[in-house]
mmCIF file of C-alpha atoms and ligand atoms in Angstrom:
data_model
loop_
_atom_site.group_PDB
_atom_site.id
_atom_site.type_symbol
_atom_site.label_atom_id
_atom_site.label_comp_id
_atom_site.label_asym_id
_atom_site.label_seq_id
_atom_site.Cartn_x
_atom_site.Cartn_y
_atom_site.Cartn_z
ATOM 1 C CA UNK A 1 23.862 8.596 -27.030
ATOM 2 C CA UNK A 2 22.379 11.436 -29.185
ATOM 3 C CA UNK A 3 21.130 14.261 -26.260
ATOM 4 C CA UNK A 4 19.484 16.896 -27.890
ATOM 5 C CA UNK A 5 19.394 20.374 -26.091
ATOM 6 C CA UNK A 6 21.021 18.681 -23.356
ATOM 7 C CA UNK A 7 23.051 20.917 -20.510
ATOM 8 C CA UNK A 8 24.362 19.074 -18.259
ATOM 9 C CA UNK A 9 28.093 17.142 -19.104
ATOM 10 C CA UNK A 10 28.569 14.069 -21.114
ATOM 11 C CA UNK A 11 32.129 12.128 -20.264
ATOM 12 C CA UNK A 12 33.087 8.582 -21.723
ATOM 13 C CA UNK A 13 35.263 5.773 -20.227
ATOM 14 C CA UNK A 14 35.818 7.461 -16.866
ATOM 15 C CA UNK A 15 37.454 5.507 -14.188
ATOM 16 C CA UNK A 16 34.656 4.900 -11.631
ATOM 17 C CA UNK A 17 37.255 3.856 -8.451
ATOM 18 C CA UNK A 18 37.683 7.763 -8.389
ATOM 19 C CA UNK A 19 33.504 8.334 -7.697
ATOM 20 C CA UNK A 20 32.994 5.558 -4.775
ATOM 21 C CA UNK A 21 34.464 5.821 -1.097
ATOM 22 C CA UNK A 22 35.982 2.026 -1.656
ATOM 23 C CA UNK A 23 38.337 3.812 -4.747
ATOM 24 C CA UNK A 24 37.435 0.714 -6.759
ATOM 25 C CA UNK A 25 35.824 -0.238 -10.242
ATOM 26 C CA UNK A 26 36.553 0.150 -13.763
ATOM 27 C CA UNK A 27 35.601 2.485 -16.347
ATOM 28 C CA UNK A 28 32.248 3.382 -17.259
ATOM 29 C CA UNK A 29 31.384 3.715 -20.724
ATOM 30 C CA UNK A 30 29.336 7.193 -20.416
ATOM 31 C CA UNK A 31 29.060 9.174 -17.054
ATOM 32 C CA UNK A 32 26.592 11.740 -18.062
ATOM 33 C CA UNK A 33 25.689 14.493 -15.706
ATOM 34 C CA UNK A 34 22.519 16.339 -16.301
ATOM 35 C CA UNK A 35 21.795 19.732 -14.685
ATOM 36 C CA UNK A 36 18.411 19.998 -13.876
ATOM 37 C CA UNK A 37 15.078 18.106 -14.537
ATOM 38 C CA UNK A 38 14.765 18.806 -18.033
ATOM 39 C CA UNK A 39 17.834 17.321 -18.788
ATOM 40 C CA UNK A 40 17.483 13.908 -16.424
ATOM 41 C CA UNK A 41 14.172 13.513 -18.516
ATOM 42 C CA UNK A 42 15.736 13.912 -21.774
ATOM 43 C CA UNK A 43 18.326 11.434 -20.656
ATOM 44 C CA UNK A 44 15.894 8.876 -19.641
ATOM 45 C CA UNK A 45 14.308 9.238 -22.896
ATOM 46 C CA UNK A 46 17.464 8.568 -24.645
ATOM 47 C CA UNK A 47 18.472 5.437 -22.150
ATOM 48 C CA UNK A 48 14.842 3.906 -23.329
ATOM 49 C CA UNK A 49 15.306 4.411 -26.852
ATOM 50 C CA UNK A 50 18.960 3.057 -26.594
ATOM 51 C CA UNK A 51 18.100 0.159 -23.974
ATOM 52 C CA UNK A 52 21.212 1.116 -22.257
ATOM 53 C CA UNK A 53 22.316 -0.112 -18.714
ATOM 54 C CA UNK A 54 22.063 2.820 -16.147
ATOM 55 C CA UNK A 55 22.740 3.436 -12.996
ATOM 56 C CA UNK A 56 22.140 6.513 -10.652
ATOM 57 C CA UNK A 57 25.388 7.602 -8.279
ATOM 58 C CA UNK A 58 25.536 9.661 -5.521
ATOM 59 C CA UNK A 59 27.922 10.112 -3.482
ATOM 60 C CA UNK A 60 29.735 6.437 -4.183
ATOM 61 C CA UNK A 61 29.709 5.520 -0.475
ATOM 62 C CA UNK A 62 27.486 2.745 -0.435
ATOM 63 C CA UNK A 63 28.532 0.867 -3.702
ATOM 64 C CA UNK A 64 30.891 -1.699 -5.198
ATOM 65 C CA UNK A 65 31.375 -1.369 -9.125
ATOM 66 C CA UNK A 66 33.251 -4.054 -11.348
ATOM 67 C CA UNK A 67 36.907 -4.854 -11.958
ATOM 68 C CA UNK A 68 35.447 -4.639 -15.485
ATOM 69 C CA UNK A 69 33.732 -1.034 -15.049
ATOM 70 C CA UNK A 70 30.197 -0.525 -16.367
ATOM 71 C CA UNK A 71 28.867 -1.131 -20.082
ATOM 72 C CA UNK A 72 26.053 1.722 -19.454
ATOM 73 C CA UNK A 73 25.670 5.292 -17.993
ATOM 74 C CA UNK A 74 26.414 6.140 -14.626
ATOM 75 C CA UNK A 75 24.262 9.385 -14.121
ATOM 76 C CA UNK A 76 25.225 11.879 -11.215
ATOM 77 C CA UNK A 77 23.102 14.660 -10.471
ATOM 78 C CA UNK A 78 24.077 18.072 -10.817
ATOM 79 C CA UNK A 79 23.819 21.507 -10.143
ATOM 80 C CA UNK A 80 20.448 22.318 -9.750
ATOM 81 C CA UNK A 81 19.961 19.138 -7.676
ATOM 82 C CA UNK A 82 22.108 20.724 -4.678
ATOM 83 C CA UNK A 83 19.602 23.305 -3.704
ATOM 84 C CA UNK A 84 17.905 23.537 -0.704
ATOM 85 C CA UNK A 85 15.610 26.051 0.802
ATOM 86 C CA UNK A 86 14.199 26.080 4.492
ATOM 87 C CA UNK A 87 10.851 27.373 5.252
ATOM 88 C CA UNK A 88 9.790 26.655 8.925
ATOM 89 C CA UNK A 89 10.478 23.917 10.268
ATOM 90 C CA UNK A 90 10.369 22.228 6.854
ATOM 91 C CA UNK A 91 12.938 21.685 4.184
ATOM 92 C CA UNK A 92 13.237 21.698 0.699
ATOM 93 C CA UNK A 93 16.120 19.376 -0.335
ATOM 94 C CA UNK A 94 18.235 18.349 -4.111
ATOM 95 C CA UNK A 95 19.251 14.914 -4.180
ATOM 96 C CA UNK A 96 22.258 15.839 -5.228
ATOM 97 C CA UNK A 97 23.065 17.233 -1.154
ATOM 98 C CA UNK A 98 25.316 15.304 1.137
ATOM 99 C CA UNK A 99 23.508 14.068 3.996
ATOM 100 C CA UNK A 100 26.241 16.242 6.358
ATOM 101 C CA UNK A 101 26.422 19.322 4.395
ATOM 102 C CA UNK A 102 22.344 19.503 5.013
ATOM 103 C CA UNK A 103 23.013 18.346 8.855
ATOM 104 C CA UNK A 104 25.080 21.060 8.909
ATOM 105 C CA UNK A 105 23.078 23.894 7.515
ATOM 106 C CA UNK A 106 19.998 23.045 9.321
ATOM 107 C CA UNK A 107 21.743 22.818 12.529
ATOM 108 C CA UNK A 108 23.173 26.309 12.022
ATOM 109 C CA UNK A 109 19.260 27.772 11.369
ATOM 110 C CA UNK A 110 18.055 25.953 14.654
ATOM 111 C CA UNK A 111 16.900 23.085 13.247
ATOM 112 C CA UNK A 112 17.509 19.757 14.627
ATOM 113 C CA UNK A 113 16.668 15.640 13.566
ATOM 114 C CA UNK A 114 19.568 15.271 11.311
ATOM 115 C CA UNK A 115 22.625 15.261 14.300
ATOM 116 C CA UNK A 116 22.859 11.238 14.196
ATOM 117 C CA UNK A 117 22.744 11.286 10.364
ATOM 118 C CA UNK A 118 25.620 13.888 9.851
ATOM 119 C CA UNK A 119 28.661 11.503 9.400
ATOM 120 C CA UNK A 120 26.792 9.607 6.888
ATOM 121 C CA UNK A 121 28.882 10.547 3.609
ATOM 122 C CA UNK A 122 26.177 9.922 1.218
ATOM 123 C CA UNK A 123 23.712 12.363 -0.842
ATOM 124 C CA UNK A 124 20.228 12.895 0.182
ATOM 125 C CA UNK A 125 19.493 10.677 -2.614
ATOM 126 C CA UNK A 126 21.422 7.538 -2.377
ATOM 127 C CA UNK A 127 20.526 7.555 1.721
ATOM 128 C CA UNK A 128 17.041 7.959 1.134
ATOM 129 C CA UNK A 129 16.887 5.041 -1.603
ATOM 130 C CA UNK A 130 18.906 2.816 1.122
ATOM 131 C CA UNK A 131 17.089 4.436 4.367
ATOM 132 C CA UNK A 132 20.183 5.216 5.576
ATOM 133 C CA UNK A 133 20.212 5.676 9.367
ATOM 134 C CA UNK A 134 22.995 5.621 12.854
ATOM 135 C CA UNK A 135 22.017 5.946 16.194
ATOM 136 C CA UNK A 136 18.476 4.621 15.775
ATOM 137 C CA UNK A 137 17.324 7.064 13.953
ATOM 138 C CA UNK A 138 16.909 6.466 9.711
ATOM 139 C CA UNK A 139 16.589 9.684 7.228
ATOM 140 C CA UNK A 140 12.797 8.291 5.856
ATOM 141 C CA UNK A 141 11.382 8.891 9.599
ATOM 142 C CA UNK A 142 12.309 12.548 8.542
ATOM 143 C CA UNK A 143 10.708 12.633 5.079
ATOM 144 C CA UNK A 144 7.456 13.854 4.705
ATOM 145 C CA UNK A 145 7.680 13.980 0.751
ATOM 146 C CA UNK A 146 9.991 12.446 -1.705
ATOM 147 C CA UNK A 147 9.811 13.171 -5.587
ATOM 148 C CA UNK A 148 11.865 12.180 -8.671
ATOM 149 C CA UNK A 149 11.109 10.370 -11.910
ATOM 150 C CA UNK A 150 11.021 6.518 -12.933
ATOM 151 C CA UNK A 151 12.601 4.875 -16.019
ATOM 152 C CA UNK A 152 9.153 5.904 -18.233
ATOM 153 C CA UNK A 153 9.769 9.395 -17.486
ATOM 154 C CA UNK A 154 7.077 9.571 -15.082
ATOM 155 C CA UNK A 155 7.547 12.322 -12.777
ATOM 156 C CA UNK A 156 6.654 10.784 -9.522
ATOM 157 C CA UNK A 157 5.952 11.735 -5.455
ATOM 158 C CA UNK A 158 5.519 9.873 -2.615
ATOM 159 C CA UNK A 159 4.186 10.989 0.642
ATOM 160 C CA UNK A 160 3.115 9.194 3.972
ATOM 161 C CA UNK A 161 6.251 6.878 3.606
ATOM 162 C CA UNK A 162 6.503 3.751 5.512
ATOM 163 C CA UNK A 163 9.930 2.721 6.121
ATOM 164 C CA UNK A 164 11.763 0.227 8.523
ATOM 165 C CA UNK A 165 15.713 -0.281 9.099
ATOM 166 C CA UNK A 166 17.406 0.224 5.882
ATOM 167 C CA UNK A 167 14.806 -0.960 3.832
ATOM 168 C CA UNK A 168 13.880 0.046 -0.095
ATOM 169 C CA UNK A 169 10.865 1.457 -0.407
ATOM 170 C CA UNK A 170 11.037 2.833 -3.738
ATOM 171 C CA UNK A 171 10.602 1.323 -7.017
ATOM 172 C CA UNK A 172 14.125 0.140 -8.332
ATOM 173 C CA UNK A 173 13.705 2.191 -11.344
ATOM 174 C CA UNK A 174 12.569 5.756 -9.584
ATOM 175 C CA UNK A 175 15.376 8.357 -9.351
ATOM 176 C CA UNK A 176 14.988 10.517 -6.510
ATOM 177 C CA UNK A 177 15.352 14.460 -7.308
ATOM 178 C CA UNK A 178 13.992 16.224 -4.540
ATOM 179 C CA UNK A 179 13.040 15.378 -0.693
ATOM 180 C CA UNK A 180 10.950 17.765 1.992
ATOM 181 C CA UNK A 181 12.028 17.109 5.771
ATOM 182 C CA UNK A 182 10.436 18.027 8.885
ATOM 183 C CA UNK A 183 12.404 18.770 11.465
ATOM 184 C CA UNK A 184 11.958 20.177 14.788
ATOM 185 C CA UNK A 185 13.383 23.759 16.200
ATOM 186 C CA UNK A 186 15.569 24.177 18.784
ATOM 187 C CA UNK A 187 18.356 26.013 20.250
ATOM 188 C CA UNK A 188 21.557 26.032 17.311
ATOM 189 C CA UNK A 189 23.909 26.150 19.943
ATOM 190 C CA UNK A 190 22.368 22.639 21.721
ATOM 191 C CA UNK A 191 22.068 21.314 18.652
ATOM 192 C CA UNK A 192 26.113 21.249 17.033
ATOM 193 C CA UNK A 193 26.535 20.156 20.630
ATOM 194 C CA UNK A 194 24.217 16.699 19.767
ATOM 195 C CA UNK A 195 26.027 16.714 16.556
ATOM 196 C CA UNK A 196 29.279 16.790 17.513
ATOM 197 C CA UNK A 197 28.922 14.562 20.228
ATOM 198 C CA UNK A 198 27.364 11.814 17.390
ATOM 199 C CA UNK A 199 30.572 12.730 14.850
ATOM 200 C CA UNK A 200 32.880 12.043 17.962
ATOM 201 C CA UNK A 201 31.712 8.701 18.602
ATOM 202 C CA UNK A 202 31.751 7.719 14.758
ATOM 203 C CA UNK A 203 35.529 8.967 14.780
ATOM 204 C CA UNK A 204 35.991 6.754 18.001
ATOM 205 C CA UNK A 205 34.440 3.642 16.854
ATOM 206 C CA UNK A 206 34.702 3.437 13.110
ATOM 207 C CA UNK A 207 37.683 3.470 10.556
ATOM 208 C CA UNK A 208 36.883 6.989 9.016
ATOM 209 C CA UNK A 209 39.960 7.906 7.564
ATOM 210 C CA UNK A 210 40.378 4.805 5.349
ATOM 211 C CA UNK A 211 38.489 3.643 2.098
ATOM 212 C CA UNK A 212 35.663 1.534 2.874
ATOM 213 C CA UNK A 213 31.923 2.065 2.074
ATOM 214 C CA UNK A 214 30.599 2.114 5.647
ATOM 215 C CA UNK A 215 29.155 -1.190 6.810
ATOM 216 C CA UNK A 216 29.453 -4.210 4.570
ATOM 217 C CA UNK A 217 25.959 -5.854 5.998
ATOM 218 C CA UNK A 218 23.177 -4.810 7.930
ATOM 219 C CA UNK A 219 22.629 -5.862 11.206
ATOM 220 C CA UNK A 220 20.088 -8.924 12.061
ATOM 221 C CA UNK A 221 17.691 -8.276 14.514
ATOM 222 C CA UNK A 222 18.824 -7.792 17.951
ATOM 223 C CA UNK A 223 22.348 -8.649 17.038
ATOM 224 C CA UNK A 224 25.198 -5.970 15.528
ATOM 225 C CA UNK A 225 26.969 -7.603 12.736
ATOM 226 C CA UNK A 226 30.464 -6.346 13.892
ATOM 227 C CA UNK A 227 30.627 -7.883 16.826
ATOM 228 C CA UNK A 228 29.813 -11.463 15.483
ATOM 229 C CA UNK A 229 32.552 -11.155 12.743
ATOM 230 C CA UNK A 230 34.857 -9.761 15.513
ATOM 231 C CA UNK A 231 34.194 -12.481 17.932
ATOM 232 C CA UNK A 232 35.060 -14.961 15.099
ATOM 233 C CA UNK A 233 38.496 -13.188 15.259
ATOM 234 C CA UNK A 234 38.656 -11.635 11.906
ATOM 235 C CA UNK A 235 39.719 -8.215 12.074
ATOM 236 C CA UNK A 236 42.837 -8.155 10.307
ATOM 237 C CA UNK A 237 41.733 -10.605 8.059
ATOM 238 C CA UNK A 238 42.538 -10.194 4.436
ATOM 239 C CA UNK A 239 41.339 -11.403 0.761
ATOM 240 C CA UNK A 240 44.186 -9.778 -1.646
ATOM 241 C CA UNK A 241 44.713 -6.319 -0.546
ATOM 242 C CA UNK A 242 40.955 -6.242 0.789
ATOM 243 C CA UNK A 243 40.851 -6.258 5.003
ATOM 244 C CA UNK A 244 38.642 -6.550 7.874
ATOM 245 C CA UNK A 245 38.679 -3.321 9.443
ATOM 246 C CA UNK A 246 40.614 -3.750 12.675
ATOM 247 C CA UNK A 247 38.755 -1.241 14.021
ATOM 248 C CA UNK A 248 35.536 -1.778 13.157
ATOM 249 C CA UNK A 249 34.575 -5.517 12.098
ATOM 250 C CA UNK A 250 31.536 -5.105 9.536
ATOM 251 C CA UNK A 251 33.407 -2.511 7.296
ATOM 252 C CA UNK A 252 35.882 -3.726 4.352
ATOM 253 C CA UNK A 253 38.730 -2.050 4.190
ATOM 254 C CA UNK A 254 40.646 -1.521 0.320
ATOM 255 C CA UNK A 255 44.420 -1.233 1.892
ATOM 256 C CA UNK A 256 45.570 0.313 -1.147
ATOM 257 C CA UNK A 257 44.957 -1.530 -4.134
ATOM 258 C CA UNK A 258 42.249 -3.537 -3.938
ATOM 259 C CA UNK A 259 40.398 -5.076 -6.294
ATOM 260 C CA UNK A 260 36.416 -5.555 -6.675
ATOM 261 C CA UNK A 261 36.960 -9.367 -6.952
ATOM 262 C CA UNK A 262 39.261 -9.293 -3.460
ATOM 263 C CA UNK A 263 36.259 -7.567 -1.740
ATOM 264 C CA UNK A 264 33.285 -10.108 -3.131
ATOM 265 C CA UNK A 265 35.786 -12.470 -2.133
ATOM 266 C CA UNK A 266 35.929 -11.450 1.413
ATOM 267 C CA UNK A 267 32.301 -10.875 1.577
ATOM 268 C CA UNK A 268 31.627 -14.560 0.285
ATOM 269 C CA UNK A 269 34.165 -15.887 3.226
ATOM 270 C CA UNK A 270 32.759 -13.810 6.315
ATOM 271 C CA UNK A 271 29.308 -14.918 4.954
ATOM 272 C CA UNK A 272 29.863 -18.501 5.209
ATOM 273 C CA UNK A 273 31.634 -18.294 8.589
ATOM 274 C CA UNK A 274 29.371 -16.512 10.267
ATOM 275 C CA UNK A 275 26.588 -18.676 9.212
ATOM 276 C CA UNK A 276 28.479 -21.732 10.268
ATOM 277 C CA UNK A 277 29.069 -20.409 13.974
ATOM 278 C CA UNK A 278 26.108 -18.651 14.523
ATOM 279 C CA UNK A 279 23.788 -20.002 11.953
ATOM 280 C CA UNK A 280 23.193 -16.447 11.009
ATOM 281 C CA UNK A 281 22.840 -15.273 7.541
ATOM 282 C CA UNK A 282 24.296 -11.481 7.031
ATOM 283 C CA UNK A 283 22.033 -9.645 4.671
ATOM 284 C CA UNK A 284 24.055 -7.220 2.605
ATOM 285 C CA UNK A 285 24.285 -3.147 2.897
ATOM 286 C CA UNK A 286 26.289 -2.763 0.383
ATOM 287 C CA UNK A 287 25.261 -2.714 -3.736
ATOM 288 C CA UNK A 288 27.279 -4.788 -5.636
ATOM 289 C CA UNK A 289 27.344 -4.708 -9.502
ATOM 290 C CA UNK A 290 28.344 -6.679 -12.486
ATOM 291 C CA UNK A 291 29.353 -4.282 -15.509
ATOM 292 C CA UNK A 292 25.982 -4.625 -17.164
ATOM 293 C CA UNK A 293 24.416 -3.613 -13.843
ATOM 294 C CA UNK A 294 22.769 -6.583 -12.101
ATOM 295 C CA UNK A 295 23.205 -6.213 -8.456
ATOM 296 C CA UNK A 296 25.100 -9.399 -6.970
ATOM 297 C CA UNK A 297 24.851 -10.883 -3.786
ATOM 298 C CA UNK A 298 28.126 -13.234 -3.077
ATOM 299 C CA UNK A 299 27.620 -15.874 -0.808
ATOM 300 C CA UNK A 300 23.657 -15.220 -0.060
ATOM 301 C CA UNK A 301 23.094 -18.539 -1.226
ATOM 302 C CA UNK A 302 24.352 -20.381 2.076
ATOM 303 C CA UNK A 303 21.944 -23.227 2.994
HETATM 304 N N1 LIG B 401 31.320 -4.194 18.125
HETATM 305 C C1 LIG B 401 32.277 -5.139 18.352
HETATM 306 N N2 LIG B 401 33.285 -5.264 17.424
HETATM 307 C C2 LIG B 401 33.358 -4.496 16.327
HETATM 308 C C3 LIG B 401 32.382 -3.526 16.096
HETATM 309 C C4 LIG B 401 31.348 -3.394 17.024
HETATM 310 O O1 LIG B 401 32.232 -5.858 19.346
HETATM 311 O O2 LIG B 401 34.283 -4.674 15.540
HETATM 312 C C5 LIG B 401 30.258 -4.013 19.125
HETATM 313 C C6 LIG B 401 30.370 -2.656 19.801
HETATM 314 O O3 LIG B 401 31.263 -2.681 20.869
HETATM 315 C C7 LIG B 401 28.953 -2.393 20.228
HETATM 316 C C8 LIG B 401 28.116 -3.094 19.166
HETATM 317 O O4 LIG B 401 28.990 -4.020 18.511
HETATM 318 O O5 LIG B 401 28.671 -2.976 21.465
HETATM 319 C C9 LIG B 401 27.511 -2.114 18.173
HETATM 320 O O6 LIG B 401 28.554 -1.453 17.485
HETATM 321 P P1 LIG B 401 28.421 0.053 16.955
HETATM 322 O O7 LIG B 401 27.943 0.933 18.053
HETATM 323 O O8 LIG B 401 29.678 0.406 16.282
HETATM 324 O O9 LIG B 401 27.233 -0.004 15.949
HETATM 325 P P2 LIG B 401 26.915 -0.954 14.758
HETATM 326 O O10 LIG B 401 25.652 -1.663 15.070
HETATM 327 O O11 LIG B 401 28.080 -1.824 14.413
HETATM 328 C C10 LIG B 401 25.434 0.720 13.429
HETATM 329 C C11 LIG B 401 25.249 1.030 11.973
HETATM 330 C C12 LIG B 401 26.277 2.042 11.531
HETATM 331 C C13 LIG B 401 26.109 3.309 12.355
HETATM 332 C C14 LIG B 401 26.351 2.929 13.820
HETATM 333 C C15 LIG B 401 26.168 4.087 14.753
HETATM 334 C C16 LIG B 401 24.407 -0.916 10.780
HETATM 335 C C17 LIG B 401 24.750 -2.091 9.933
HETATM 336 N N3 LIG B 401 25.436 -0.167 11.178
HETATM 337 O O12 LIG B 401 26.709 0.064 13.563
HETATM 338 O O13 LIG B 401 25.983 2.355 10.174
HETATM 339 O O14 LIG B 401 27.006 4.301 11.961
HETATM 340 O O15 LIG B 401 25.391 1.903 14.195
HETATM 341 O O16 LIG B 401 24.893 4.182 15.164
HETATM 342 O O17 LIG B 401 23.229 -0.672 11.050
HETATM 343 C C18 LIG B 401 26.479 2.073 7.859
HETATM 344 O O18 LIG B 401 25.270 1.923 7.707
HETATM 345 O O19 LIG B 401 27.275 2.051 6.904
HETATM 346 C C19 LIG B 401 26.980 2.262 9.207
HETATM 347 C C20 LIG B 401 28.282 2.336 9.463
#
């Protein structure tokens, strides 16, 4: 990579279990960092000139890398991307902010719409490329204006979005930078009481304090996901040191040193049994990636 009057950081063969929530993958070739817009545009430039594999990270929470690593550059987003600014009722947002640090902060000026989201670990970024959403409500319905800049270098910005339960909206090659919310004012003190409330039944129902990435799969309409792979009796269940939460059923559980194959593995097994009891096929939540970046769907072939 040659990155002239580039600012941000530039690291090579940097183990990626320590940037994802599951603590697993191998190394990445380059992990390059920019710090603001002018560098994530001369960075594109250079990743179309070099044809290199990349991949945009955020907060790792929602992603499972290769045993193998990645033969390309992971980018994270940095410093100037973790800026916000409130104005109104409306917020000005770096994708570079975790979802609860912005929950937070907004709660603490009197603004509310983000309680339910708080406990979701991701950035800003990542949830709004995934629509990330708990408790019926999903972070796009709070978007009034998303902008960042695709693989050409085209800055882009999309308003009016239409969303539906964690859907992609976006073009697979548009990096988000920047998102404006509306939210709605109300009393501080009311609101940390809704958000509190939401954290406490997150802590009650789901397996918080271990690695995971949140839920595996989505759920299919009208049914939840954990319950079906509960009710086949798998919590417990492992695939090397990868496990069926046993407190939560649709979140996969790395009990210390798991590896990216045991967790495909597992996926491809609760796939096909769930199918063959309930004739349901689980759609995945989770990205999964080779090391030259093509996502991977194991066991989404089922017929
Ligand atoms: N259930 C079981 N067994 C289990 C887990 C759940 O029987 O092992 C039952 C529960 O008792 C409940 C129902 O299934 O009656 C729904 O469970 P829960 O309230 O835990 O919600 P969920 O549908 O499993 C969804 C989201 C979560 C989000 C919660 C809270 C999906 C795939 N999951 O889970 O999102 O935090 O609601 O609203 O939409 C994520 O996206 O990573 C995630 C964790």
């Amino acid at each position: 990579m040659k990155l002239v009057e580039f600012h941000g950081s530039v690291h090579t063969d940097i183990p990626l279990a320590r940037f994802t929530t599951w603590k697993i993958g191998g190394n990445t070739d380059w992990m390059i960092m920019p710090s603001n817009f002018d560098d994530l545009d001369i960075l594109m430039t250079e990743i179309r000139r070099t044809r290199i594999p990349w991949f945009i990270l955020g907060n790792g929470s929602n992603v499972l890398f290769s045993d193998k690593g990645f033969r390309g550059v992971v980018i994270t987003l940095g410093t100037s991307f973790k800026r916000m600014s409130i104005s109104g009722d409306t917020v000005r947002v770096g994708a570079g902010v975790t979802l609860n640090h912005l929950a937070q902060q907004t709660a603490a000026t009197g603004l509310s719409g983000l309680e339910p989201l708080a406990g979701i670990p991701g950035t800003l970024g990542g949830a709004a490329a995934v629509n990330a959403g708990a408790f019926g409500s999903s972070l796009l319905d709070l978007c009034i204006e998303i902008n960042g800049i695709d693989s050409l270098g085209v800055k882009r910005s999309f308003k009016n979005i239409f969303s539906s339960y964690r859907s992609r909206v976006f073009p697979d090659d548009f990096i988000i930078t920047e998102l404006q919310l509306k939210l709605t004012k109300d009393d501080p003190s009311r609101i940390h009481e809704h958000l509190s409330k939401y954290l406490e039944r997150r802590r009650s129902t789901q397996p918080l304090a271990e690695a995971s990435a949140g839920c595996t799969f989505k759920n299919p309409e009208n049914q939840g996901t954990g319950r079906l792979i509960d009710e086949l009796g798998l919590k417990g269940f492992q695939k090397g040191q990868a496990m069926i939460s046993k407190k939560h059923a649709n979140f996969i559980i790395n009990t210390g040193n798991a590896s990216s194959a045991d967790v495909v593995e597992l996926i491809d097994y609760v796939r096909k049994r769930v199918w063959e009891r309930f004739n349901v096929k689980l759609e995945l939540e989770v990205i999964i990636l080779d090391e030259y970046g093509k996502g991977l769907d194991p066991g989404g072939d089922i017929k």
